[in-house]
mmCIF file of C-alpha atoms in Angstrom:
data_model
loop_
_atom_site.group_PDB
_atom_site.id
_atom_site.type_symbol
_atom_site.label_atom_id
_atom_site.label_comp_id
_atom_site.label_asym_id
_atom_site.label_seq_id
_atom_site.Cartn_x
_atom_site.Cartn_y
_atom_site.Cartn_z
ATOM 1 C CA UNK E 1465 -21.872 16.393 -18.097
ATOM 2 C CA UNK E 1466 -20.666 14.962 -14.905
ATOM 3 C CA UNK E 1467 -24.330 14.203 -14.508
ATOM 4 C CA UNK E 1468 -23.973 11.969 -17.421
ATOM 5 C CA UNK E 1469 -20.730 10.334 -16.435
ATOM 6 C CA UNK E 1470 -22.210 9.176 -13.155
ATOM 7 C CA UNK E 1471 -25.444 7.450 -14.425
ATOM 8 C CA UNK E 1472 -23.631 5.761 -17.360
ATOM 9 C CA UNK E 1473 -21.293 4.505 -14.256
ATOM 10 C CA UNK E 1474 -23.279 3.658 -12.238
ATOM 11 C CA UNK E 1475 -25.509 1.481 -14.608
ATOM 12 C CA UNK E 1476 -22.544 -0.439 -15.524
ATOM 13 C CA UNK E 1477 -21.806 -1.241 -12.444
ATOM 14 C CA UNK E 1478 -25.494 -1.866 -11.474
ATOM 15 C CA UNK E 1479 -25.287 -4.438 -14.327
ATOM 16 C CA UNK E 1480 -21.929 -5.571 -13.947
ATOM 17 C CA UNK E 1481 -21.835 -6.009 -10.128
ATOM 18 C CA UNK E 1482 -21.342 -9.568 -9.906
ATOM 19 C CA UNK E 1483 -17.561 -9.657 -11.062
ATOM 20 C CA UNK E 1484 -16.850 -7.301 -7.619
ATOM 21 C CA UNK E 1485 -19.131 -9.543 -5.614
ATOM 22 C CA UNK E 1486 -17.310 -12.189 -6.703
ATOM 23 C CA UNK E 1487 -13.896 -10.943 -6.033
ATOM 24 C CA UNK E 1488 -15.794 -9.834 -2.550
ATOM 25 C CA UNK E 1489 -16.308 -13.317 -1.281
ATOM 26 C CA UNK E 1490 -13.383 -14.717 -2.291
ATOM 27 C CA UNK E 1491 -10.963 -11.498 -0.746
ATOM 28 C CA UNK E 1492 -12.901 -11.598 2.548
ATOM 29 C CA UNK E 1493 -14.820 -13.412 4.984
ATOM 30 C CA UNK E 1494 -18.662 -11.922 6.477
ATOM 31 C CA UNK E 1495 -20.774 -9.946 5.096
ATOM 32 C CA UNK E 1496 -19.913 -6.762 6.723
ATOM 33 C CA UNK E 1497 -16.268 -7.120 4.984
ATOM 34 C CA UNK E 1498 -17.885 -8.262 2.057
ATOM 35 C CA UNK E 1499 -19.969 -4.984 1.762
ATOM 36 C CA UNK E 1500 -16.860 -2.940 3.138
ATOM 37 C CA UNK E 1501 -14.710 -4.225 0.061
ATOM 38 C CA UNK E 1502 -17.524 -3.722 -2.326
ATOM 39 C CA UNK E 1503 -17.787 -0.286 -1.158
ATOM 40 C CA UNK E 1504 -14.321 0.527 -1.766
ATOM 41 C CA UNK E 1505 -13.878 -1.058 -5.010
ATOM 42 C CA UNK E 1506 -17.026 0.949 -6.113
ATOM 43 C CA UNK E 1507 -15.120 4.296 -4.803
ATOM 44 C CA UNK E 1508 -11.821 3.280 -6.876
ATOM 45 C CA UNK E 1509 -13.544 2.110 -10.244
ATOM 46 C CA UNK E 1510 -15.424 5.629 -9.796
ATOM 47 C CA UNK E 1511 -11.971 7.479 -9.592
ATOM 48 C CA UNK E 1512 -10.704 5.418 -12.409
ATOM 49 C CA UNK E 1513 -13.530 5.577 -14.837
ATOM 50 C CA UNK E 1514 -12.825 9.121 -16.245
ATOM 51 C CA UNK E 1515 -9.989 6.914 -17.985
ATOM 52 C CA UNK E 1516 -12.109 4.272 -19.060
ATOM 53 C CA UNK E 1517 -12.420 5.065 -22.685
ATOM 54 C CA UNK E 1518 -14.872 1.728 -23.637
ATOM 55 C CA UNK E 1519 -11.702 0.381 -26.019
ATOM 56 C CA UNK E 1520 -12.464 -2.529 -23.844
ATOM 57 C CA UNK E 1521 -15.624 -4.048 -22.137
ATOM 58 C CA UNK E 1522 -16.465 -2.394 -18.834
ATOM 59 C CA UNK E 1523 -16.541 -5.728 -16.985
ATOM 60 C CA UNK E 1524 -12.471 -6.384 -18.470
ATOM 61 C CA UNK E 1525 -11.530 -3.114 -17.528
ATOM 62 C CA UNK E 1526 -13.165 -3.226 -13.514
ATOM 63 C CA UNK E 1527 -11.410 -6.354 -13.353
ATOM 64 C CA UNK E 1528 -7.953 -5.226 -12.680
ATOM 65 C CA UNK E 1529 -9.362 -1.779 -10.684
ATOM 66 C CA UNK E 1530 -11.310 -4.662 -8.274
ATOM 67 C CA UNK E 1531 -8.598 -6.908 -7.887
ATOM 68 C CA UNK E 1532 -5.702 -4.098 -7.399
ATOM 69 C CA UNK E 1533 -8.459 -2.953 -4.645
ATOM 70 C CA UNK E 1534 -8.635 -6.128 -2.772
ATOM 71 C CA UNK E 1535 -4.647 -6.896 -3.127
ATOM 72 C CA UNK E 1536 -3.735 -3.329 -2.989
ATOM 73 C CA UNK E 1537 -5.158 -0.718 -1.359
ATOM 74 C CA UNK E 1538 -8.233 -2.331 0.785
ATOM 75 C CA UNK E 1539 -6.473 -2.015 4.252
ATOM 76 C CA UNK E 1540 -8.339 -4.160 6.373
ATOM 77 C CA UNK E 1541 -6.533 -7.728 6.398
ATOM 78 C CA UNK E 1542 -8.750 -9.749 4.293
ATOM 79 C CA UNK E 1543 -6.870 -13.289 4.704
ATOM 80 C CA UNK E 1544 -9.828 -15.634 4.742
ATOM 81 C CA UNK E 1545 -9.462 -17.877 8.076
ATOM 82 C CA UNK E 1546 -9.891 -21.428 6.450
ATOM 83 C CA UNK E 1547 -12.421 -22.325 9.028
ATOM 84 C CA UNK E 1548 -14.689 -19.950 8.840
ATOM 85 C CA UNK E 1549 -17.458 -20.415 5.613
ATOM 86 C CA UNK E 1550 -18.543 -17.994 4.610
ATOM 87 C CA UNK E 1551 -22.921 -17.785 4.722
ATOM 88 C CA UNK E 1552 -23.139 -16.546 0.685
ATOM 89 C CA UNK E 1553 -21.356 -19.965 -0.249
ATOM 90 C CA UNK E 1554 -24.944 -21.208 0.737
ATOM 91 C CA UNK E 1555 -26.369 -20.028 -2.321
ATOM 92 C CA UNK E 1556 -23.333 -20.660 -4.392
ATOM 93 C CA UNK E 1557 -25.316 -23.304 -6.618
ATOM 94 C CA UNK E 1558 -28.522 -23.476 -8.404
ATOM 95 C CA UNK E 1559 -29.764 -26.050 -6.787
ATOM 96 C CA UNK E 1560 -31.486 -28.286 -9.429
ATOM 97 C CA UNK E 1561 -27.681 -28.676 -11.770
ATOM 98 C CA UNK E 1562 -26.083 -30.281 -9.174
ATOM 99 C CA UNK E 1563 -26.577 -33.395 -7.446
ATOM 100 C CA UNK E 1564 -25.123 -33.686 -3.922
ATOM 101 C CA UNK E 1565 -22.266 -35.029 -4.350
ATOM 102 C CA UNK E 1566 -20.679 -32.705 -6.865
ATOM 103 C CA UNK E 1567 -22.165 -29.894 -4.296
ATOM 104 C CA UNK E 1568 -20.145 -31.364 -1.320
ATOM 105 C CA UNK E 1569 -17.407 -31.466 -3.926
ATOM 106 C CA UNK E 1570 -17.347 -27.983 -4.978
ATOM 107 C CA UNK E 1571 -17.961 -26.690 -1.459
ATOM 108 C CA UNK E 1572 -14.787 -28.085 -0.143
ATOM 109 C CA UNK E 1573 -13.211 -26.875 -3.036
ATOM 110 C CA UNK E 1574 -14.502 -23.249 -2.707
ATOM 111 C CA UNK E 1575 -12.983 -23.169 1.083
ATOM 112 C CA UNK E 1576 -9.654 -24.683 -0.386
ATOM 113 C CA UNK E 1577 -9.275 -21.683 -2.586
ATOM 114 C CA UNK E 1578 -10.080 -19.257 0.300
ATOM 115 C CA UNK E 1579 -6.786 -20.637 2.199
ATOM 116 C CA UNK E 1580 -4.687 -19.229 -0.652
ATOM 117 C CA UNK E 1581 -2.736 -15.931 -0.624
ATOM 118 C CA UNK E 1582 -4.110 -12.789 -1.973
ATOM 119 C CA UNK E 1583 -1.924 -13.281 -5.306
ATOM 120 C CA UNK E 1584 -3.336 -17.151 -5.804
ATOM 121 C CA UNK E 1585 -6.783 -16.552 -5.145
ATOM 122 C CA UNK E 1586 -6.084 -13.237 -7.789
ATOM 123 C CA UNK E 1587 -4.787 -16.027 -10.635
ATOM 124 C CA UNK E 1588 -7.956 -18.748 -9.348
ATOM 125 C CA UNK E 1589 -10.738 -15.220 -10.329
ATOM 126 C CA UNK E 1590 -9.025 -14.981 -13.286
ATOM 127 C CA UNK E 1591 -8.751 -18.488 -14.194
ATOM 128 C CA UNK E 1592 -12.113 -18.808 -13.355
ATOM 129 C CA UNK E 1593 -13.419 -15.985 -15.117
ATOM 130 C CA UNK E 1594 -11.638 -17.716 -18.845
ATOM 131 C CA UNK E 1595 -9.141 -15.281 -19.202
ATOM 132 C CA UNK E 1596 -6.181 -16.371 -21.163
ATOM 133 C CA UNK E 1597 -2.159 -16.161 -19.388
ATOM 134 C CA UNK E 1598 -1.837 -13.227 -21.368
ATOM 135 C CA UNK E 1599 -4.543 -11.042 -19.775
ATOM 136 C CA UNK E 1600 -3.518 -13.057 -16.550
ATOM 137 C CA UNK E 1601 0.021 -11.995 -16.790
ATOM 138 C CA UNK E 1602 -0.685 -7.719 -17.565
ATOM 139 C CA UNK E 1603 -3.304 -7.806 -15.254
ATOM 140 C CA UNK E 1604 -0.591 -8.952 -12.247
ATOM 141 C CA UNK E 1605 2.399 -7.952 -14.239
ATOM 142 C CA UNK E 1606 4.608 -10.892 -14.423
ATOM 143 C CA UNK E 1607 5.594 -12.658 -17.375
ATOM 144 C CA UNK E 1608 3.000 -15.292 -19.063
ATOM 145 C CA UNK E 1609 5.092 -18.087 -18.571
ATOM 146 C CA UNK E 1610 5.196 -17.800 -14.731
ATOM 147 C CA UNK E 1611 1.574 -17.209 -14.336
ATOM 148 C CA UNK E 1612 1.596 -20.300 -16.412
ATOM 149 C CA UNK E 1613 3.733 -21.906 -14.009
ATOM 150 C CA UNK E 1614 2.240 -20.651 -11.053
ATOM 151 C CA UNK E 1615 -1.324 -21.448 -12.193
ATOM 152 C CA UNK E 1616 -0.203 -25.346 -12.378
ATOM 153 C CA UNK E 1617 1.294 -24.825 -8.808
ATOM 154 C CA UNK E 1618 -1.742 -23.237 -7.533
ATOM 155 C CA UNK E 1619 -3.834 -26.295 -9.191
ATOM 156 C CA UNK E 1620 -1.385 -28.924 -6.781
ATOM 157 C CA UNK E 1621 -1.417 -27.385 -4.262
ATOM 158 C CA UNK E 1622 -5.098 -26.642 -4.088
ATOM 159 C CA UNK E 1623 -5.196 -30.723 -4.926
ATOM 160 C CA UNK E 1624 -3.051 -31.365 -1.657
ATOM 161 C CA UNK E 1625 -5.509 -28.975 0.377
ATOM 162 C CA UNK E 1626 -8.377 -31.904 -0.759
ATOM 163 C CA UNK E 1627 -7.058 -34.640 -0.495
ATOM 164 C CA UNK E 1628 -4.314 -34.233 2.683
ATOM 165 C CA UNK Z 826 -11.681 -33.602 -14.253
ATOM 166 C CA UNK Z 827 -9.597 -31.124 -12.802
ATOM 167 C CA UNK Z 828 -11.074 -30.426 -9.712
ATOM 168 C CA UNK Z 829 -10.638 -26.198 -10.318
ATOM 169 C CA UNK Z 830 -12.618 -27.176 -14.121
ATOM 170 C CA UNK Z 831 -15.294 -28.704 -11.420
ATOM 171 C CA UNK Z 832 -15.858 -25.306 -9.310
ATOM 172 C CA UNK Z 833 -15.182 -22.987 -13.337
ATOM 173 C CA UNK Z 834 -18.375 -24.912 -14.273
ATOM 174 C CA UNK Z 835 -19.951 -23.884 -10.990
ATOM 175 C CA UNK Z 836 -18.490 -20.189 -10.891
ATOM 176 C CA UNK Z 837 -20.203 -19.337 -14.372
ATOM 177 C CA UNK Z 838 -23.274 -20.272 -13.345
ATOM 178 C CA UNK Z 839 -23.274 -18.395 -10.220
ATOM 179 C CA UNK Z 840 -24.808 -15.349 -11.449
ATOM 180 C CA UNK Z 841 -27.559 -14.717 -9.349
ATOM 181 C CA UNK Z 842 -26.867 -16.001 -5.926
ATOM 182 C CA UNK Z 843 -25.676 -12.567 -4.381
ATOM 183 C CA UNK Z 844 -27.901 -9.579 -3.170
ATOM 184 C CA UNK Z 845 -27.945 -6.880 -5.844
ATOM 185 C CA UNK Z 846 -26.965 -3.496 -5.291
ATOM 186 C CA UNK Z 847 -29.307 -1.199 -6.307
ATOM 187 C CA UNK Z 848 -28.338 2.212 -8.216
ATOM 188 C CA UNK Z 849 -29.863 4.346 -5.178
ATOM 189 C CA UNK Z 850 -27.217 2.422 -3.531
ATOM 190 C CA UNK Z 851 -24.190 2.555 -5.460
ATOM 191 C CA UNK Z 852 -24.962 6.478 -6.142
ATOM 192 C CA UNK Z 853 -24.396 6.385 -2.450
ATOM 193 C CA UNK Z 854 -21.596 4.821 -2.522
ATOM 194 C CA UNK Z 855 -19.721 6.991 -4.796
ATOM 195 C CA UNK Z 856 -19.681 9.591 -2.154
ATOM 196 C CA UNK Z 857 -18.441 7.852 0.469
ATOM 197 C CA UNK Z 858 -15.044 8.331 1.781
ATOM 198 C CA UNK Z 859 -12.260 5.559 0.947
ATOM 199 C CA UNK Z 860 -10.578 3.898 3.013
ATOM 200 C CA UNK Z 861 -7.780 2.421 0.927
ATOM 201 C CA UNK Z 862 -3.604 2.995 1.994
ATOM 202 C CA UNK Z 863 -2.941 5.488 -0.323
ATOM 203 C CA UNK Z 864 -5.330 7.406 1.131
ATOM 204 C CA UNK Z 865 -3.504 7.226 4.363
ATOM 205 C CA UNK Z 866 0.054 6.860 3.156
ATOM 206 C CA UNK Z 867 -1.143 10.788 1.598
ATOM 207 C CA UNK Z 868 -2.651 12.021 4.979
ATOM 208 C CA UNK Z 869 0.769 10.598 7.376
ATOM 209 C CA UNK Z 870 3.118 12.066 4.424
ATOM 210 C CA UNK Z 871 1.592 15.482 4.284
ATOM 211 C CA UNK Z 872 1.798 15.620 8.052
ATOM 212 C CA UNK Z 873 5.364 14.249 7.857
ATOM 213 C CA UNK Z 874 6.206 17.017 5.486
ATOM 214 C CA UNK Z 875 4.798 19.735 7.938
ATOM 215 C CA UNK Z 876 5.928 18.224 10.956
ATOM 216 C CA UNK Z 877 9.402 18.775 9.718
ATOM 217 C CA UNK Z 878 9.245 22.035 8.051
ATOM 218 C CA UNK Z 879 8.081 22.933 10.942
ATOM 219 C CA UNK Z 880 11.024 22.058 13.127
ATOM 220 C CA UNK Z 881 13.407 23.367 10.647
ATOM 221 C CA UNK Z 882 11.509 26.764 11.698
ATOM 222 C CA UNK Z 883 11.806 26.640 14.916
ATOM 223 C CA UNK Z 884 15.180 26.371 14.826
ATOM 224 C CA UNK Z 885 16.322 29.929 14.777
ATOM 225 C CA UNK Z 886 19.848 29.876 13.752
ATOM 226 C CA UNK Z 887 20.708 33.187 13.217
ATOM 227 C CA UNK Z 888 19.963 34.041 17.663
ATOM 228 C CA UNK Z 889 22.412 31.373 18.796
ATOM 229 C CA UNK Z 890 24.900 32.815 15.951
ATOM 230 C CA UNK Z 891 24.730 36.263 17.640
ATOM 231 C CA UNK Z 892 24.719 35.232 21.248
ATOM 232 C CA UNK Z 893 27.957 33.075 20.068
ATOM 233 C CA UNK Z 894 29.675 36.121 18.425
ATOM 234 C CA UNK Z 895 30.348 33.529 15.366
ATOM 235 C CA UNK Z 896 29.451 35.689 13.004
ATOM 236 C CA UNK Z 897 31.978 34.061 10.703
ATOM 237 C CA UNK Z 898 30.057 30.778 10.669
ATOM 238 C CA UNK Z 899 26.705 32.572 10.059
ATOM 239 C CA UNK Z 900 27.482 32.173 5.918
ATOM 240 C CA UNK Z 901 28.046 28.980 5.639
ATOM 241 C CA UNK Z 902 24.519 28.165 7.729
ATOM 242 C CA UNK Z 903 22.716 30.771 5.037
ATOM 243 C CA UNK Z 904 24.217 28.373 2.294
ATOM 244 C CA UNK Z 905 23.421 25.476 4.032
ATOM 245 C CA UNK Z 906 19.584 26.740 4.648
ATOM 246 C CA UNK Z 907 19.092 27.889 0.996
ATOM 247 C CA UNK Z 908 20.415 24.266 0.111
ATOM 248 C CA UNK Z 909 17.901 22.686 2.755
ATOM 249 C CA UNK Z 910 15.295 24.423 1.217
ATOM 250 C CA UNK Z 911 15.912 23.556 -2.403
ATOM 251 C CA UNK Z 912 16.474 19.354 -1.242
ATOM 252 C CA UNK Z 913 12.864 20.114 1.016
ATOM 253 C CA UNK Z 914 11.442 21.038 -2.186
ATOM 254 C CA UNK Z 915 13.079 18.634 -4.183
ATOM 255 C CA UNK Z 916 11.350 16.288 -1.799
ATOM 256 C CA UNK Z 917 7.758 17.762 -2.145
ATOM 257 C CA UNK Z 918 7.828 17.822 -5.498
ATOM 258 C CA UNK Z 919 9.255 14.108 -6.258
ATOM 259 C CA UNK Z 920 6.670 13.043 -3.688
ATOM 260 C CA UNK Z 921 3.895 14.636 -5.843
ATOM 261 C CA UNK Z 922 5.082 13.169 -9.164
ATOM 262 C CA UNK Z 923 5.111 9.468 -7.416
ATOM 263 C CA UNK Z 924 1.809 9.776 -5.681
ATOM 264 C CA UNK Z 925 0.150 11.086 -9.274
ATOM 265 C CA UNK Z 926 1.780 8.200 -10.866
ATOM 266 C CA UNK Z 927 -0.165 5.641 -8.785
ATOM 267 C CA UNK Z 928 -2.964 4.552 -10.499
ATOM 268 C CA UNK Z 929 -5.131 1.368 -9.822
ATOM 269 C CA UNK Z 930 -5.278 0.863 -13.869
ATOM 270 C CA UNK Z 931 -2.154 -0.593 -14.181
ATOM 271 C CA UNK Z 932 -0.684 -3.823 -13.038
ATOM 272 C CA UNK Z 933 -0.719 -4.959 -9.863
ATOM 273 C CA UNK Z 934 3.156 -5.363 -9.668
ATOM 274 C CA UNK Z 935 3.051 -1.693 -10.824
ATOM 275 C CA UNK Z 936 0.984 -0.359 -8.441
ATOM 276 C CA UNK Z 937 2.506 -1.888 -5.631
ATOM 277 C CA UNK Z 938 5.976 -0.521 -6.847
ATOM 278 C CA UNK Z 939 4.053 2.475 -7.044
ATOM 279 C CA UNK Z 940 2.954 2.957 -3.911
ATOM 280 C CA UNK Z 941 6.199 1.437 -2.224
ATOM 281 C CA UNK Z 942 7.889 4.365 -4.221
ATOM 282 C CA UNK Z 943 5.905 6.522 -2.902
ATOM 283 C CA UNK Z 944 6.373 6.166 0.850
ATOM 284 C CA UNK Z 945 10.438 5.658 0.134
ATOM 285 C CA UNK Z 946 10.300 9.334 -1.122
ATOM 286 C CA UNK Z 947 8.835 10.649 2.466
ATOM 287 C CA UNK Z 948 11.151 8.235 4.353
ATOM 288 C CA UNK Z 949 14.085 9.478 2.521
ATOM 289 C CA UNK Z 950 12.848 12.620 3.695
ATOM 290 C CA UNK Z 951 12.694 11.850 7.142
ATOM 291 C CA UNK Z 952 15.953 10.131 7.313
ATOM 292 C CA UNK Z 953 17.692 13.642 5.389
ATOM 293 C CA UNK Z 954 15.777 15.475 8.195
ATOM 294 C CA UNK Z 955 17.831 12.607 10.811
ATOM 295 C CA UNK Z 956 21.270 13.978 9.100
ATOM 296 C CA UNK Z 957 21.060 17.253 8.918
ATOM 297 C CA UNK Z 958 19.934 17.451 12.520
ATOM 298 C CA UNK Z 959 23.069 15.201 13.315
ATOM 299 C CA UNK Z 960 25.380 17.363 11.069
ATOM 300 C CA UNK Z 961 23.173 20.184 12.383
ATOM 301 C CA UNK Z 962 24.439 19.392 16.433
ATOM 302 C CA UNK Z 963 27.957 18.302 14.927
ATOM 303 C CA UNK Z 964 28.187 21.991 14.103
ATOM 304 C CA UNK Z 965 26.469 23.595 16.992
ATOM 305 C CA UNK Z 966 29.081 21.390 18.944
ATOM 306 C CA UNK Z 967 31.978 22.527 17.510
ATOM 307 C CA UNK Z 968 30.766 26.458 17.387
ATOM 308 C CA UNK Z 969 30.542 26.290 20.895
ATOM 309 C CA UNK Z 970 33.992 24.966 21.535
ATOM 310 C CA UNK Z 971 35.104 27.364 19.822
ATOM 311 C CA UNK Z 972 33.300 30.224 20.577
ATOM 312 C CA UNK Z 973 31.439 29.712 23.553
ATOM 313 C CA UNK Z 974 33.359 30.801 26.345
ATOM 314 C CA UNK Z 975 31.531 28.298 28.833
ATOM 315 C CA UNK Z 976 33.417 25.683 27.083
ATOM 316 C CA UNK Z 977 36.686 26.638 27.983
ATOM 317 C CA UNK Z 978 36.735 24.612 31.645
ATOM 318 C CA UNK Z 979 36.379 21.319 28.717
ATOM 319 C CA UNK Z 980 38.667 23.183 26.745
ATOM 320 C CA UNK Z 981 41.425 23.139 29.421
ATOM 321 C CA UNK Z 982 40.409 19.921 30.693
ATOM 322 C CA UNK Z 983 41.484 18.289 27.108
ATOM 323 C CA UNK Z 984 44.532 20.135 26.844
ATOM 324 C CA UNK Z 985 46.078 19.800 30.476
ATOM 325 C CA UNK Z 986 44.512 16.973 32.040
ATOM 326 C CA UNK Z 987 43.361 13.642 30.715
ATOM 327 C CA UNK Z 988 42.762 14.750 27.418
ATOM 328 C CA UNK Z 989 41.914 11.635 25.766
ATOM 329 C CA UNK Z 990 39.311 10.486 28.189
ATOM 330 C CA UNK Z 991 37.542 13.556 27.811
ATOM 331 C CA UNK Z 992 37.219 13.357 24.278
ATOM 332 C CA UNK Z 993 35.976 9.722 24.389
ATOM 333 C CA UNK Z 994 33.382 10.681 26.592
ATOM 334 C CA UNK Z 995 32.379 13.398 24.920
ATOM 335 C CA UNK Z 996 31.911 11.478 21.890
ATOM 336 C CA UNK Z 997 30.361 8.662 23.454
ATOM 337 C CA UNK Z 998 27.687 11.005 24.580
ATOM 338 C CA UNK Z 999 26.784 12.312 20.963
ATOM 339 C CA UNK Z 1000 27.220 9.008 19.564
ATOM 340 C CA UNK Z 1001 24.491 7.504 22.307
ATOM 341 C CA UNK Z 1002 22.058 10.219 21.883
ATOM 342 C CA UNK Z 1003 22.125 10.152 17.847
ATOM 343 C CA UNK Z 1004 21.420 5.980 18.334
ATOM 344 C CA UNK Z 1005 18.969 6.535 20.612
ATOM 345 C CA UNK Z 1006 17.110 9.076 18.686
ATOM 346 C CA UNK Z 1007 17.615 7.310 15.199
ATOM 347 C CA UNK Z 1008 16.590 4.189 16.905
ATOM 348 C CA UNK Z 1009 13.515 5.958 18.018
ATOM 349 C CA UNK Z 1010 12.352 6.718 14.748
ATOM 350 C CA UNK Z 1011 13.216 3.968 13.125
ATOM 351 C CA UNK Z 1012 10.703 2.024 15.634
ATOM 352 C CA UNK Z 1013 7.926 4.235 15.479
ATOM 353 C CA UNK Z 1014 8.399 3.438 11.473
ATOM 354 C CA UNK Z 1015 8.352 0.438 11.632
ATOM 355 C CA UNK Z 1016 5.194 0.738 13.723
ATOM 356 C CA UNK Z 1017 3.550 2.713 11.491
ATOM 357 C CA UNK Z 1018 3.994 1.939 7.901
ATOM 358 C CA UNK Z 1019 4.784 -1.616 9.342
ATOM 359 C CA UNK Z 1020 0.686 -1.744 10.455
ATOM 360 C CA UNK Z 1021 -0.234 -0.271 6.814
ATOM 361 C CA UNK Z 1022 1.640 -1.471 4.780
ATOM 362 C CA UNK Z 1023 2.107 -5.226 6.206
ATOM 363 C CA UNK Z 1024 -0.083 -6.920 3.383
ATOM 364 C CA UNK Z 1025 0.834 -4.826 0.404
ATOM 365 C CA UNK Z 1026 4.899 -6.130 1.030
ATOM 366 C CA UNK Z 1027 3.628 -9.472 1.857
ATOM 367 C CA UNK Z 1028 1.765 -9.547 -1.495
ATOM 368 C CA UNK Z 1029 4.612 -7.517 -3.360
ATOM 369 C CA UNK Z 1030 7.084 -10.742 -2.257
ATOM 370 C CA UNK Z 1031 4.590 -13.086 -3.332
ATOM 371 C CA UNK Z 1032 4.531 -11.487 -6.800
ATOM 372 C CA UNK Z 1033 8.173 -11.125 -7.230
ATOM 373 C CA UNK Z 1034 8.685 -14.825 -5.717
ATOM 374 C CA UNK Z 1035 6.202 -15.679 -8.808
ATOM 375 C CA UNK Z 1036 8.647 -13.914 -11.117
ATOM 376 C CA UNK Z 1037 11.785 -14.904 -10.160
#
């Protein structure tokens, strides 16, 4: 039985995996943190998932277990230093969508959103991700109209970051 | 465009630009220890918890009571044990209910309140532990004005010579020694749950500054 639980887990993760990695790079900065995080967000969706009863996707669900991780309980301090890039943003793009420009473009703009707080780079993944301010605001717990208003902060001040 | 639309268009199609974890790998994963702050919060509490219940034993009460001859006083301290007990268990138990509650399912706010809950219970504890050790040497104090007869060269000091300087002194003493042990603690605290816990408040103001 427990058998069972831990091969249907760990095939969604297998399959899933890139919504952690995700939250990896943007929550820390080398590859060795990277794996750390991953590592411990594995461990916590494993304790949660006993109370993962599939009423939503898996994916929707590890979201707020991987992001309460990185915010929460990961106890390393994962504040990105803004100089450092980090080597996976290499790979970021498939290469033949993109011409250079709009590369260099979204390159800077990657590193902008790594000198945010934890709690702005949480709204950016979500944002990102096309989740609505509703699933925004339970997944951080404030009200919708403040993640609202702190999304169109966020998008300023991310535009001051670019263009100083 | 807005620029963040820009890097959305980017981020969705960035599917298969990281290494991939195989299932050997995550199955190893899974039994790895974690290393997250409520796993250490647990670990310093527990020891907190023993540490103290520990000095409460040592403290033998009932020997100084019948060196002193203050037999009289030796009821109230059985009250005031039982009572200890009941608030030390009081304490265990409340502690338990928190740390059960915290779950990473819920909200981040929630979690964080969670957790901050949680530690609050054991320093509560601690600082009751402070207090009654404080009461605790109040009373020793006075039992051995009383009854101690070692006392009585203080005794006559108060009551035919400079009376009033001897009391100030006296006090000042116990007042100097409860700041400098309080302070003490209160350092090593903040040392402590100041190193763990330094993000999660940092992040917990953010939120609430979001919310205001």
């Amino acid at each position: 039985m427990s058998d069972q639980l831990e091969q249907s887990f760990v095939k969604q993760l297998k399959e899933n995996q890139n919504i952690i990695h995700k939250i990896c790079r943007l929550y820390t900065n080398g590859e060795d943190a990277h794996n750390d995080l991953f590592q411990e967000i594995t461990i916590q969706l494993w304790r949660a998932f006993p109370k993962f009863r599939g009423e939503s996707k898996f994916s929707t669900w590890a979201y707020r277990v991987a992001l309460n991780t990185a915010i929460t309980l990961y106890r390393r301090n994962t504040r990105t230093i803004a100089t450092v890039t980090y080597e996976g943003q290499k790979h970021f793009l498939s290469q033949e969508d993109y011409n250079h420009e709009e590369e260099e473009q979204i390159k800077l703009m990657y590193q902008a959103v790594q000198q945010l707080n934890d709690i702005e780079k949480a709204l950016v993944f979500l944002y990102l991700e096309d989740k609505d301010y509703t699933e925004i605001s339970e997944t951080l717990g404030i009200s919708e109209v403040n993640a609202r208003v702190k999304m169109n902060r966020i998008k300023g001040k991310l535009k001051k970051i670019l263009n100083p | 465009m807005d620029e963040l639309d820009l890097l959305k268009k980017a981020w969705k199609k960035d599917t298969h630009s990281f290494e991939q974890v195989t299932e050997t790998e995550i199955y190893k994963m899974l039994h790895k220890k974690s290393s997250s702050i409520v796993k250490w919060i647990l670990i310093i509490s527990v020891l907190e918890f023993a540490v103290w219940a520990g000095v409460n034993l040592l403290f033998n009460t009932d020997d100084a009571i019948q060196k002193l001859h203050a037999e009289n006083f030796s009821i109230y301290l059985k009250i005031l044990t039982y009572i200890n007990y009941a608030v030390v268990i009081w304490f265990i138990y409340s502690f338990y209910r928190n740390y059960a509650k915290i779950s990473t399912i819920t909200s981040t706010k929630q979690l964080m309140q969670d957790i901050l809950k949680t530690r609050k219970t054991v320093q509560y504890y601690v600082w009751y532990n402070l207090s009654m050790i404080f009461v605790s040497t109040i009373l020793g104090f006075i039992m051995a004005f009383v009854y101690n007869p070692k006392m009585d060269a203080l005794k006559y000091k108060i009551s035919h010579e400079n009376g009033y300087e001897t009391i100030t002194i006296t006090v000042c003493i116990i007042l100097a020694i409860t700041v400098l042990f309080v302070g003490l603690f209160w350092l090593i605290y903040r040392l402590l749950y100041g190193i763990l816990l330094r993000k999660l408040h940092a992040n917990y103001k953010e939120l609430k500054k979001i919310d205001l």
